[in-house]
Structures are given as C-alpha cells and as structure tokens.
C-alpha cells in the first residue's frame, strides 16, 4: 500500500487539507468545528504514525527492533507535522484570511471596554496616561501576533511533533508486544 513513511505523511496531510478546505467552503470553520478539526488532526496523526511504522515493517526484510519502529513512527509524524504546518500557514494566509480577524474581535472589544472603564485622564498624571497607552498598544500587538497564520503554523507543527513522538512510542511498544502487524 504505502512504500515509505514520507508517502504516508504526504497522503494524510492532503486528507487533512481536504477536510479543512471542505469546512471552509461550508462556512463552519468557526465555533464547534475548531475543536472538531483538532480531534480530526489527532486521529489522522494516529493513523499516520501507525501506517508509517507498519510500512517500515513491511519494507524491512528482517524483524524490526523497538528503536527502528519508534524512529519510523517519529519520522512519519515529523514529516506530517512539517507538511501540515506549511499547509496551515498557506491556508490561513491565503484561503481563510478573515479567520484571525474574527478571533481577534472579541478580544479587542473586551480591551476597548476595559479601556473605557480604566482610562480617566483627569485623575492620572501624564506618565500614567502614557504607560496606560503603551500597555494597551502592547496588548493589541500581542493579540495580533498570537492570532496570526505564522504563530498558528508554528504551534501546529510543535504540537503534532510532540504528540507524534508520544504516539510513536506507544505504537512501537504495542507492535513489539503484539507481533503480527506486518501482514
């Protein structure tokens, strides 16, 4: 079926992209589906790691060791994470460009409400007013930096790599304990 772990990673990264674009075209990428897509990515990662280890076992002519199985799963998860991070960046930067504006708006509204409550130029000195304005500017900058395609892609990659390494460890142990996944 799959010849190597890279092929597995590419195929399942494309499956994840198709799912994300399908949700975008239906207009349900906000709300409940945000968590749904996270769980979908975790499921896809599990399948990817499993099939990556399995394809390595099939390609190997001898019995594979725990270390070889773990490395095959981790390699597959890493490739999947890198490809998914690139896809995530392109998706949010070029396809769903309004996603982060929608996410930033409630935070900016809350900040505006807080500014109206706290800002009173008649009671504060000019230094306090400048410090207050700088604080508000820093918070706005933080919202825009944190809710950006680059930041989302970076954290997606880190999360998938670490989760993939854990999954590789678990699957490598299970495949050692229960041989027979080669067929």
Tab-separated table of N, CA and C in Angstrom:
chain	number	residue	atom	x	y	z
A	1	UNK	N	0.827	-1.184	0.000
A	1	UNK	CA	0.000	0.000	0.000
A	1	UNK	C	0.875	1.253	0.000
A	2	UNK	N	1.550	1.541	1.117
A	2	UNK	CA	2.461	2.678	1.187
A	2	UNK	C	3.886	2.138	1.192
A	3	UNK	N	4.741	2.781	0.413
A	3	UNK	CA	6.118	2.302	0.282
A	3	UNK	C	7.029	2.795	1.400
A	4	UNK	N	6.791	4.031	1.880
A	4	UNK	CA	7.668	4.571	2.919
A	4	UNK	C	6.906	5.575	3.786
A	5	UNK	N	7.496	5.963	4.926
A	5	UNK	CA	6.824	6.890	5.847
A	5	UNK	C	6.528	8.270	5.248
A	6	UNK	N	7.365	8.724	4.340
A	6	UNK	CA	7.130	10.039	3.735
A	6	UNK	C	5.846	10.020	2.912
A	7	UNK	N	5.637	8.956	2.192
A	7	UNK	CA	4.430	8.817	1.383
A	7	UNK	C	3.181	8.812	2.275
A	8	UNK	N	3.262	8.130	3.403
A	8	UNK	CA	2.143	8.103	4.354
A	8	UNK	C	1.851	9.518	4.844
A	9	UNK	N	2.901	10.244	5.226
A	9	UNK	CA	2.740	11.611	5.744
A	9	UNK	C	2.113	12.525	4.700
A	10	UNK	N	2.553	12.433	3.473
A	10	UNK	CA	2.019	13.293	2.409
A	10	UNK	C	0.543	12.996	2.164
A	11	UNK	N	0.194	11.725	2.076
A	11	UNK	CA	-1.196	11.350	1.807
A	11	UNK	C	-2.122	11.864	2.911
A	12	UNK	N	-1.740	11.660	4.166
A	12	UNK	CA	-2.630	12.065	5.250
A	12	UNK	C	-2.620	13.578	5.500
A	13	UNK	N	-1.549	14.248	5.137
A	13	UNK	CA	-1.559	15.715	5.198
A	13	UNK	C	-2.541	16.260	4.159
A	14	UNK	N	-2.600	15.622	3.015
A	14	UNK	CA	-3.562	16.048	1.993
A	14	UNK	C	-4.999	15.751	2.442
A	15	UNK	N	-5.206	14.645	3.142
A	15	UNK	CA	-6.536	14.334	3.685
A	15	UNK	C	-6.952	15.427	4.671
A	16	UNK	N	-6.024	15.835	5.529
A	16	UNK	CA	-6.315	16.899	6.496
A	16	UNK	C	-6.619	18.219	5.787
A	17	UNK	N	-5.872	18.520	4.734
A	17	UNK	CA	-6.125	19.749	3.964
A	17	UNK	C	-7.506	19.711	3.325
A	18	UNK	N	-7.867	18.597	2.745
A	18	UNK	CA	-9.183	18.468	2.110
A	18	UNK	C	-10.292	18.690	3.138
A	19	UNK	N	-10.123	18.136	4.329
A	19	UNK	CA	-11.120	18.321	5.387
A	19	UNK	C	-11.232	19.795	5.785
A	20	UNK	N	-10.085	20.451	5.940
A	20	UNK	CA	-10.088	21.848	6.358
A	20	UNK	C	-10.721	22.742	5.285
A	21	UNK	N	-10.411	22.498	4.038
A	21	UNK	CA	-10.996	23.287	2.945
A	21	UNK	C	-12.486	22.993	2.806
A	22	UNK	N	-12.882	21.751	3.039
A	22	UNK	CA	-14.309	21.409	2.987
A	22	UNK	C	-15.081	22.163	4.060
A	23	UNK	N	-14.529	22.241	5.271
A	23	UNK	CA	-15.178	23.005	6.339
A	23	UNK	C	-15.249	24.483	5.987
A	24	UNK	N	-14.205	24.996	5.347
A	24	UNK	CA	-14.200	26.403	4.936
A	24	UNK	C	-15.268	26.676	3.883
A	25	UNK	N	-15.386	25.790	2.915
A	25	UNK	CA	-16.374	26.016	1.860
A	25	UNK	C	-17.804	25.908	2.389
A	26	UNK	N	-17.995	25.113	3.443
A	26	UNK	CA	-19.321	25.033	4.061
A	26	UNK	C	-19.564	26.190	5.018
A	27	UNK	N	-18.504	26.936	5.370
A	27	UNK	CA	-18.637	28.086	6.248
A	27	UNK	C	-18.789	27.734	7.715
A	28	UNK	N	-18.276	26.578	8.120
A	28	UNK	CA	-18.422	26.148	9.511
A	28	UNK	C	-17.067	26.019	10.213
A	29	UNK	N	-16.093	26.818	9.797
A	29	UNK	CA	-14.755	26.715	10.380
A	29	UNK	C	-14.646	27.375	11.748
A	30	UNK	N	-15.662	28.108	12.173
A	30	UNK	CA	-15.643	28.754	13.486
A	30	UNK	C	-16.542	27.980	14.451
A	31	UNK	N	-16.303	28.168	15.730
A	31	UNK	CA	-17.175	27.569	16.736
A	31	UNK	C	-16.818	26.139	17.055
A	32	UNK	N	-17.801	25.274	17.004
A	32	UNK	CA	-17.644	23.879	17.407
A	32	UNK	C	-16.630	23.154	16.516
A	33	UNK	N	-16.581	23.500	15.260
A	33	UNK	CA	-15.705	22.793	14.338
A	33	UNK	C	-14.228	23.066	14.596
A	34	UNK	N	-13.898	24.115	15.331
A	34	UNK	CA	-12.495	24.356	15.683
A	34	UNK	C	-11.960	23.209	16.517
A	35	UNK	N	-12.715	22.786	17.511
A	35	UNK	CA	-12.300	21.634	18.311
A	35	UNK	C	-12.404	20.352	17.504
A	36	UNK	N	-13.394	20.266	16.660
A	36	UNK	CA	-13.553	19.083	15.829
A	36	UNK	C	-12.367	18.864	14.911
A	37	UNK	N	-11.846	19.931	14.348
A	37	UNK	CA	-10.694	19.788	13.448
A	37	UNK	C	-9.449	19.385	14.237
A	38	UNK	N	-9.333	19.849	15.472
A	38	UNK	CA	-8.194	19.427	16.314
A	38	UNK	C	-8.252	17.925	16.563
A	39	UNK	N	-9.418	17.415	16.899
A	39	UNK	CA	-9.568	15.983	17.135
A	39	UNK	C	-9.359	15.186	15.849
A	40	UNK	N	-9.804	15.742	14.742
A	40	UNK	CA	-9.591	15.092	13.452
A	40	UNK	C	-8.091	14.994	13.156
A	41	UNK	N	-7.352	16.069	13.441
A	41	UNK	CA	-5.904	16.046	13.225
A	41	UNK	C	-5.239	15.002	14.129
A	42	UNK	N	-5.700	14.864	15.366
A	42	UNK	CA	-5.138	13.852	16.260
A	42	UNK	C	-5.406	12.444	15.729
A	43	UNK	N	-6.611	12.219	15.211
A	43	UNK	CA	-6.943	10.924	14.627
A	43	UNK	C	-6.081	10.651	13.399
A	44	UNK	N	-5.958	11.642	12.533
A	44	UNK	CA	-5.127	11.492	11.334
A	44	UNK	C	-3.675	11.204	11.736
A	45	UNK	N	-3.196	11.880	12.775
A	45	UNK	CA	-1.822	11.645	13.233
A	45	UNK	C	-1.652	10.222	13.748
A	46	UNK	N	-2.633	9.718	14.497
A	46	UNK	CA	-2.570	8.330	14.973
A	46	UNK	C	-2.470	7.352	13.804
A	47	UNK	N	-3.319	7.549	12.820
A	47	UNK	CA	-3.321	6.664	11.652
A	47	UNK	C	-2.009	6.786	10.891
A	48	UNK	N	-1.511	8.006	10.763
A	48	UNK	CA	-0.264	8.245	10.049
A	48	UNK	C	0.901	7.536	10.725
A	49	UNK	N	1.003	7.670	12.034
A	49	UNK	CA	2.099	7.027	12.771
A	49	UNK	C	1.992	5.506	12.657
A	50	UNK	N	0.803	4.982	12.848
A	50	UNK	CA	0.607	3.539	12.747
A	50	UNK	C	1.015	3.025	11.372
A	51	UNK	N	0.509	3.663	10.326
A	51	UNK	CA	0.828	3.201	8.973
A	51	UNK	C	2.290	3.449	8.615
A	52	UNK	N	2.902	4.484	9.175
A	52	UNK	CA	4.327	4.725	8.951
A	52	UNK	C	5.170	3.605	9.539
A	53	UNK	N	4.851	3.189	10.756
A	53	UNK	CA	5.582	2.082	11.378
A	53	UNK	C	5.317	0.790	10.612
A	54	UNK	N	4.071	0.601	10.241
A	54	UNK	CA	3.694	-0.624	9.519
A	54	UNK	C	4.390	-0.701	8.157
A	55	UNK	N	4.449	0.421	7.436
A	55	UNK	CA	5.126	0.400	6.126
A	55	UNK	C	6.616	0.130	6.292
A	56	UNK	N	7.197	0.612	7.374
A	56	UNK	CA	8.610	0.330	7.644
A	56	UNK	C	8.812	-1.150	7.954
A	57	UNK	N	7.865	-1.749	8.690
A	57	UNK	CA	7.955	-3.181	8.997
A	57	UNK	C	7.831	-4.017	7.720
A	58	UNK	N	6.938	-3.618	6.841
A	58	UNK	CA	6.745	-4.356	5.593
A	58	UNK	C	7.977	-4.239	4.705
A	59	UNK	N	8.577	-3.038	4.641
A	59	UNK	CA	9.747	-2.816	3.796
A	59	UNK	C	10.983	-3.535	4.329
A	60	UNK	N	11.033	-3.734	5.638
A	60	UNK	CA	12.187	-4.399	6.238
A	60	UNK	C	12.095	-5.892	5.987
A	61	UNK	N	13.221	-6.483	5.596
A	61	UNK	CA	13.237	-7.919	5.328
A	61	UNK	C	13.453	-8.725	6.598
A	62	UNK	N	13.925	-8.074	7.650
A	62	UNK	CA	14.169	-8.763	8.909
A	62	UNK	C	13.210	-8.223	9.969
A	63	UNK	N	13.241	-8.849	11.111
A	63	UNK	CA	12.421	-8.389	12.237
A	63	UNK	C	12.934	-7.017	12.696
A	64	UNK	N	12.024	-6.046	12.819
A	64	UNK	CA	12.440	-4.711	13.243
A	64	UNK	C	12.538	-4.634	14.759
A	65	UNK	N	13.406	-3.750	15.230
A	65	UNK	CA	13.571	-3.558	16.661
A	65	UNK	C	12.628	-2.454	17.141
A	66	UNK	N	12.546	-2.320	18.446
A	66	UNK	CA	11.732	-1.251	19.034
A	66	UNK	C	12.224	0.116	18.560
A	67	UNK	N	13.527	0.311	18.546
A	67	UNK	CA	14.114	1.585	18.117
A	67	UNK	C	13.796	1.913	16.665
A	68	UNK	N	13.850	0.909	15.808
A	68	UNK	CA	13.528	1.133	14.395
A	68	UNK	C	12.057	1.504	14.221
A	69	UNK	N	11.196	0.816	14.955
A	69	UNK	CA	9.773	1.132	14.894
A	69	UNK	C	9.505	2.549	15.403
A	70	UNK	N	10.136	2.894	16.529
A	70	UNK	CA	9.958	4.240	17.085
A	70	UNK	C	10.452	5.303	16.112
A	71	UNK	N	11.631	5.093	15.544
A	71	UNK	CA	12.174	6.080	14.591
A	71	UNK	C	11.294	6.212	13.350
A	72	UNK	N	10.754	5.111	12.868
A	72	UNK	CA	9.875	5.173	11.696
A	72	UNK	C	8.611	5.973	12.015
A	73	UNK	N	8.038	5.731	13.195
A	73	UNK	CA	6.841	6.476	13.593
A	73	UNK	C	7.138	7.948	13.823
A	74	UNK	N	8.252	8.227	14.489
A	74	UNK	CA	8.621	9.626	14.750
A	74	UNK	C	8.950	10.349	13.451
A	75	UNK	N	9.609	9.677	12.532
A	75	UNK	CA	9.935	10.280	11.232
A	75	UNK	C	8.648	10.599	10.467
A	76	UNK	N	7.727	9.663	10.465
A	76	UNK	CA	6.449	9.879	9.784
A	76	UNK	C	5.686	11.041	10.418
A	77	UNK	N	5.639	11.073	11.744
A	77	UNK	CA	4.947	12.157	12.448
A	77	UNK	C	5.615	13.499	12.167
A	78	UNK	N	6.932	13.526	12.115
A	78	UNK	CA	7.646	14.780	11.845
A	78	UNK	C	7.375	15.279	10.433
A	79	UNK	N	7.413	14.389	9.462
A	79	UNK	CA	7.089	14.796	8.096
A	79	UNK	C	5.655	15.312	8.007
A	80	UNK	N	4.754	14.593	8.648
A	80	UNK	CA	3.354	15.017	8.666
A	80	UNK	C	3.225	16.398	9.299
A	81	UNK	N	3.920	16.619	10.408
A	81	UNK	CA	3.844	17.911	11.110
A	81	UNK	C	4.399	19.043	10.255
A	82	UNK	N	5.499	18.814	9.579
A	82	UNK	CA	6.096	19.863	8.740
A	82	UNK	C	5.177	20.196	7.571
A	83	UNK	N	4.678	19.178	6.909
A	83	UNK	CA	3.773	19.410	5.770
A	83	UNK	C	2.494	20.100	6.244
A	84	UNK	N	1.955	19.654	7.369
A	84	UNK	CA	0.735	20.255	7.908
A	84	UNK	C	0.969	21.701	8.333
A	85	UNK	N	2.130	22.005	8.879
A	85	UNK	CA	2.442	23.383	9.266
A	85	UNK	C	2.499	24.294	8.033
A	86	UNK	N	3.098	23.812	6.975
A	86	UNK	CA	3.145	24.600	5.729
A	86	UNK	C	1.740	24.809	5.188
A	87	UNK	N	0.957	23.737	5.179
A	87	UNK	CA	-0.430	23.833	4.710
A	87	UNK	C	-1.230	24.790	5.596
A	88	UNK	N	-1.025	24.721	6.905
A	88	UNK	CA	-1.737	25.593	7.843
A	88	UNK	C	-1.403	27.049	7.574
A	89	UNK	N	-0.133	27.340	7.378
A	89	UNK	CA	0.261	28.728	7.103
A	89	UNK	C	-0.392	29.227	5.814
A	90	UNK	N	-0.294	28.443	4.768
A	90	UNK	CA	-0.869	28.859	3.477
A	90	UNK	C	-2.385	28.988	3.588
A	91	UNK	N	-3.024	28.069	4.300
A	91	UNK	CA	-4.473	28.107	4.460
A	91	UNK	C	-4.913	29.414	5.121
A	92	UNK	N	-4.290	29.760	6.249
A	92	UNK	CA	-4.695	30.971	6.968
A	92	UNK	C	-4.202	32.253	6.308
A	93	UNK	N	-3.097	32.194	5.585
A	93	UNK	CA	-2.571	33.400	4.937
A	93	UNK	C	-3.255	33.690	3.603
A	94	UNK	N	-3.688	32.651	2.896
A	94	UNK	CA	-4.224	32.851	1.540
A	94	UNK	C	-5.688	32.455	1.370
A	95	UNK	N	-6.164	31.449	2.078
A	95	UNK	CA	-7.524	30.942	1.858
A	95	UNK	C	-8.510	31.574	2.836
A	96	UNK	N	-8.303	31.332	4.118
A	96	UNK	CA	-9.222	31.842	5.150
A	96	UNK	C	-8.578	33.035	5.844
A	97	UNK	N	-8.454	34.124	5.115
A	97	UNK	CA	-7.734	35.297	5.620
A	97	UNK	C	-8.481	36.028	6.735
A	98	UNK	N	-9.765	35.819	6.853
A	98	UNK	CA	-10.556	36.513	7.874
A	98	UNK	C	-10.660	35.738	9.190
A	99	UNK	N	-10.095	34.541	9.254
A	99	UNK	CA	-10.227	33.702	10.441
A	99	UNK	C	-9.715	34.406	11.694
A	100	UNK	N	-8.540	34.972	11.625
A	100	UNK	CA	-7.946	35.590	12.811
A	100	UNK	C	-8.573	36.935	13.142
A	101	UNK	N	-9.089	37.625	12.142
A	101	UNK	CA	-9.810	38.869	12.423
A	101	UNK	C	-11.065	38.565	13.243
A	102	UNK	N	-11.725	37.484	12.913
A	102	UNK	CA	-12.918	37.067	13.670
A	102	UNK	C	-12.529	36.680	15.091
A	103	UNK	N	-11.397	36.005	15.254
A	103	UNK	CA	-10.933	35.591	16.581
A	103	UNK	C	-10.437	36.777	17.411
A	104	UNK	N	-9.864	37.786	16.765
A	104	UNK	CA	-9.328	38.946	17.476
A	104	UNK	C	-10.418	39.892	17.946
A	105	UNK	N	-11.517	39.952	17.238
A	105	UNK	CA	-12.543	40.948	17.524
A	105	UNK	C	-13.100	40.882	18.948
A	106	UNK	N	-13.470	39.718	19.482
A	106	UNK	CA	-13.949	39.706	20.880
A	106	UNK	C	-12.885	40.183	21.873
A	107	UNK	N	-11.640	39.850	21.611
A	107	UNK	CA	-10.563	40.300	22.498
A	107	UNK	C	-10.393	41.819	22.425
A	108	UNK	N	-10.471	42.360	21.224
A	108	UNK	CA	-10.349	43.814	21.062
A	108	UNK	C	-11.552	44.532	21.667
A	109	UNK	N	-12.739	43.951	21.543
A	109	UNK	CA	-13.933	44.546	22.157
A	109	UNK	C	-13.806	44.568	23.679
A	110	UNK	N	-13.306	43.476	24.231
A	110	UNK	CA	-13.110	43.414	25.686
A	110	UNK	C	-12.059	44.421	26.138
A	111	UNK	N	-11.013	44.557	25.365
A	111	UNK	CA	-9.974	45.541	25.699
A	111	UNK	C	-10.531	46.956	25.624
A	112	UNK	N	-11.348	47.222	24.612
A	112	UNK	CA	-11.967	48.548	24.481
A	112	UNK	C	-12.871	48.843	25.678
A	113	UNK	N	-13.636	47.848	26.113
A	113	UNK	CA	-14.493	48.014	27.275
A	113	UNK	C	-13.656	48.311	28.527
A	114	UNK	N	-12.542	47.587	28.660
A	114	UNK	CA	-11.657	47.792	29.803
A	114	UNK	C	-11.023	49.181	29.773
A	115	UNK	N	-10.665	49.652	28.584
A	115	UNK	CA	-10.073	50.983	28.446
A	115	UNK	C	-11.076	52.053	28.863
A	116	UNK	N	-12.312	51.878	28.459
A	116	UNK	CA	-13.343	52.861	28.830
A	116	UNK	C	-13.549	52.920	30.343
A	117	UNK	N	-13.400	51.771	31.012
A	117	UNK	CA	-13.567	51.741	32.462
A	117	UNK	C	-12.350	52.321	33.192
A	118	UNK	N	-11.142	52.036	32.687
A	118	UNK	CA	-9.921	52.395	33.398
A	118	UNK	C	-9.332	53.746	33.012
A	119	UNK	N	-9.623	54.212	31.828
A	119	UNK	CA	-8.971	55.427	31.335
A	119	UNK	C	-9.710	56.664	31.836
A	120	UNK	N	-9.022	57.423	32.653
A	120	UNK	CA	-9.583	58.667	33.178
A	120	UNK	C	-8.465	59.714	33.231
A	121	UNK	N	-8.332	60.511	32.163
A	121	UNK	CA	-7.203	61.444	32.088
A	121	UNK	C	-7.215	62.511	33.176
A	122	UNK	N	-8.359	62.833	33.713
A	122	UNK	CA	-8.408	63.897	34.721
A	122	UNK	C	-7.805	63.450	36.053
A	123	UNK	N	-7.819	62.160	36.353
A	123	UNK	CA	-7.306	61.661	37.625
A	123	UNK	C	-5.840	61.228	37.554
A	124	UNK	N	-5.316	60.976	36.361
A	124	UNK	CA	-3.981	60.418	36.215
A	124	UNK	C	-2.996	61.444	35.695
A	125	UNK	N	-1.732	61.243	36.032
A	125	UNK	CA	-0.669	62.118	35.524
A	125	UNK	C	-0.343	61.728	34.087
A	126	UNK	N	0.421	62.544	33.424
A	126	UNK	CA	0.767	62.276	32.027
A	126	UNK	C	1.623	61.014	31.907
A	127	UNK	N	2.475	60.718	32.895
A	127	UNK	CA	3.267	59.485	32.868
A	127	UNK	C	2.363	58.263	32.966
A	128	UNK	N	1.375	58.316	33.834
A	128	UNK	CA	0.441	57.193	33.976
A	128	UNK	C	-0.372	57.001	32.706
A	129	UNK	N	-0.758	58.099	32.070
A	129	UNK	CA	-1.529	58.014	30.820
A	129	UNK	C	-0.679	57.392	29.723
A	130	UNK	N	0.596	57.803	29.618
A	130	UNK	CA	1.499	57.231	28.612
A	130	UNK	C	1.721	55.747	28.869
A	131	UNK	N	1.907	55.371	30.129
A	131	UNK	CA	2.094	53.964	30.477
A	131	UNK	C	0.839	53.157	30.137
A	132	UNK	N	-0.323	53.743	30.389
A	132	UNK	CA	-1.588	53.076	30.083
A	132	UNK	C	-1.719	52.867	28.572
A	133	UNK	N	-1.405	53.892	27.796
A	133	UNK	CA	-1.484	53.788	26.323
A	133	UNK	C	-0.499	52.747	25.801
A	134	UNK	N	0.700	52.720	26.380
A	134	UNK	CA	1.693	51.736	25.954
A	134	UNK	C	1.226	50.321	26.281
A	135	UNK	N	0.615	50.145	27.437
A	135	UNK	CA	0.088	48.839	27.829
A	135	UNK	C	-0.995	48.375	26.850
A	136	UNK	N	-1.885	49.275	26.492
A	136	UNK	CA	-2.946	48.932	25.541
A	136	UNK	C	-2.342	48.576	24.182
A	137	UNK	N	-1.364	49.344	23.742
A	137	UNK	CA	-0.698	49.071	22.465
A	137	UNK	C	-0.018	47.704	22.494
A	138	UNK	N	0.633	47.370	23.582
A	138	UNK	CA	1.292	46.066	23.714
A	138	UNK	C	0.282	44.922	23.698
A	139	UNK	N	-0.861	45.122	24.329
A	139	UNK	CA	-1.881	44.072	24.323
A	139	UNK	C	-2.429	43.853	22.914
A	140	UNK	N	-2.655	44.934	22.187
A	140	UNK	CA	-3.142	44.804	20.808
A	140	UNK	C	-2.100	44.086	19.954
A	141	UNK	N	-0.839	44.451	20.129
A	141	UNK	CA	0.242	43.795	19.390
A	141	UNK	C	0.280	42.299	19.728
A	142	UNK	N	0.117	41.966	20.999
A	142	UNK	CA	0.128	40.561	21.425
A	142	UNK	C	-1.016	39.779	20.791
A	143	UNK	N	-2.216	40.371	20.759
A	143	UNK	CA	-3.352	39.701	20.121
A	143	UNK	C	-3.045	39.411	18.661
A	144	UNK	N	-2.512	40.407	17.972
A	144	UNK	CA	-2.261	40.252	16.537
A	144	UNK	C	-1.121	39.289	16.254
A	145	UNK	N	-0.133	39.237	17.143
A	145	UNK	CA	0.961	38.305	16.952
A	145	UNK	C	0.503	36.872	17.258
A	146	UNK	N	-0.171	36.701	18.375
A	146	UNK	CA	-0.609	35.373	18.795
A	146	UNK	C	-1.644	34.800	17.825
A	147	UNK	N	-2.538	35.619	17.356
A	147	UNK	CA	-3.567	35.171	16.416
A	147	UNK	C	-3.148	35.541	14.997
A	148	UNK	N	-2.159	34.812	14.496
A	148	UNK	CA	-1.646	35.051	13.146
A	148	UNK	C	-1.346	33.710	12.475
A	149	UNK	N	-1.285	33.682	11.150
A	149	UNK	CA	-1.001	32.419	10.450
A	149	UNK	C	0.359	31.818	10.830
A	150	UNK	N	1.363	32.666	10.983
A	150	UNK	CA	2.695	32.164	11.335
A	150	UNK	C	2.682	31.479	12.692
A	151	UNK	N	2.119	32.129	13.679
A	151	UNK	CA	2.078	31.571	15.025
A	151	UNK	C	1.262	30.283	15.047
A	152	UNK	N	0.147	30.265	14.345
A	152	UNK	CA	-0.699	29.066	14.282
A	152	UNK	C	0.049	27.907	13.638
A	153	UNK	N	0.757	28.180	12.551
A	153	UNK	CA	1.513	27.127	11.872
A	153	UNK	C	2.629	26.592	12.765
A	154	UNK	N	3.312	27.494	13.473
A	154	UNK	CA	4.407	27.084	14.348
A	154	UNK	C	3.901	26.180	15.470
A	155	UNK	N	2.820	26.573	16.142
A	155	UNK	CA	2.303	25.764	17.241
A	155	UNK	C	1.663	24.474	16.745
A	156	UNK	N	1.100	24.498	15.552
A	156	UNK	CA	0.576	23.263	14.965
A	156	UNK	C	1.705	22.270	14.760
A	157	UNK	N	2.819	22.748	14.219
A	157	UNK	CA	3.955	21.864	13.985
A	157	UNK	C	4.507	21.306	15.300
A	158	UNK	N	4.739	22.162	16.282
A	158	UNK	CA	5.269	21.693	17.565
A	158	UNK	C	4.317	20.687	18.220
A	159	UNK	N	3.048	21.005	18.226
A	159	UNK	CA	2.075	20.108	18.842
A	159	UNK	C	2.019	18.757	18.162
A	160	UNK	N	2.015	18.763	16.830
A	160	UNK	CA	1.948	17.500	16.105
A	160	UNK	C	3.229	16.686	16.272
A	161	UNK	N	4.378	17.348	16.320
A	161	UNK	CA	5.636	16.615	16.513
A	161	UNK	C	5.650	15.935	17.878
A	162	UNK	N	5.331	16.677	18.923
A	162	UNK	CA	5.377	16.089	20.257
A	162	UNK	C	4.317	15.003	20.445
A	163	UNK	N	3.130	15.246	19.942
A	163	UNK	CA	2.091	14.218	20.026
A	163	UNK	C	2.476	13.008	19.181
A	164	UNK	N	3.078	13.249	18.022
A	164	UNK	CA	3.517	12.157	17.157
A	164	UNK	C	4.616	11.325	17.778
A	165	UNK	N	5.539	11.965	18.499
A	165	UNK	CA	6.596	11.217	19.186
A	165	UNK	C	5.990	10.326	20.267
A	166	UNK	N	5.038	10.872	21.014
A	166	UNK	CA	4.357	10.057	22.029
A	166	UNK	C	3.624	8.893	21.380
A	167	UNK	N	2.895	9.165	20.297
A	167	UNK	CA	2.173	8.098	19.597
A	167	UNK	C	3.143	7.044	19.063
A	168	UNK	N	4.294	7.482	18.567
A	168	UNK	CA	5.296	6.538	18.059
A	168	UNK	C	5.788	5.623	19.158
A	169	UNK	N	6.006	6.188	20.309
A	169	UNK	CA	6.458	5.392	21.455
A	169	UNK	C	5.413	4.338	21.816
A	170	UNK	N	4.167	4.762	21.895
A	170	UNK	CA	3.091	3.834	22.266
A	170	UNK	C	2.913	2.748	21.201
A	171	UNK	N	2.871	3.138	19.932
A	171	UNK	CA	2.678	2.145	18.876
A	171	UNK	C	3.872	1.206	18.761
A	172	UNK	N	5.085	1.718	18.946
A	172	UNK	CA	6.264	0.850	18.885
A	172	UNK	C	6.205	-0.192	20.001
A	173	UNK	N	5.784	0.231	21.194
A	173	UNK	CA	5.655	-0.733	22.300
A	173	UNK	C	4.558	-1.757	22.001
A	174	UNK	N	3.417	-1.275	21.485
A	174	UNK	CA	2.317	-2.204	21.177
A	174	UNK	C	2.702	-3.182	20.073
A	175	UNK	N	3.439	-2.700	19.088
A	175	UNK	CA	3.828	-3.592	17.987
A	175	UNK	C	4.890	-4.596	18.403
A	176	UNK	N	5.654	-4.257	19.414
A	176	UNK	CA	6.601	-5.227	19.972
A	176	UNK	C	5.866	-6.272	20.811
A	177	UNK	N	4.880	-5.799	21.564
A	177	UNK	CA	4.122	-6.687	22.436
A	177	UNK	C	3.227	-7.633	21.649
A	178	UNK	N	2.617	-7.124	20.571
A	178	UNK	CA	1.684	-7.903	19.758
A	178	UNK	C	2.195	-7.957	18.316
A	179	UNK	N	3.078	-8.903	18.008
A	179	UNK	CA	3.566	-9.002	16.628
A	179	UNK	C	2.431	-9.467	15.720
A	180	UNK	N	2.564	-9.169	14.448
A	180	UNK	CA	1.545	-9.579	13.505
A	180	UNK	C	0.989	-8.396	12.732
A	181	UNK	N	1.547	-7.230	12.929
A	181	UNK	CA	1.088	-6.056	12.188
A	181	UNK	C	1.755	-5.948	10.814
A	182	UNK	N	2.610	-6.914	10.479
A	182	UNK	CA	3.347	-6.829	9.227
A	182	UNK	C	2.479	-7.222	8.034
A	183	UNK	N	1.453	-7.998	8.298
A	183	UNK	CA	0.652	-8.528	7.186
A	183	UNK	C	-0.285	-7.520	6.619
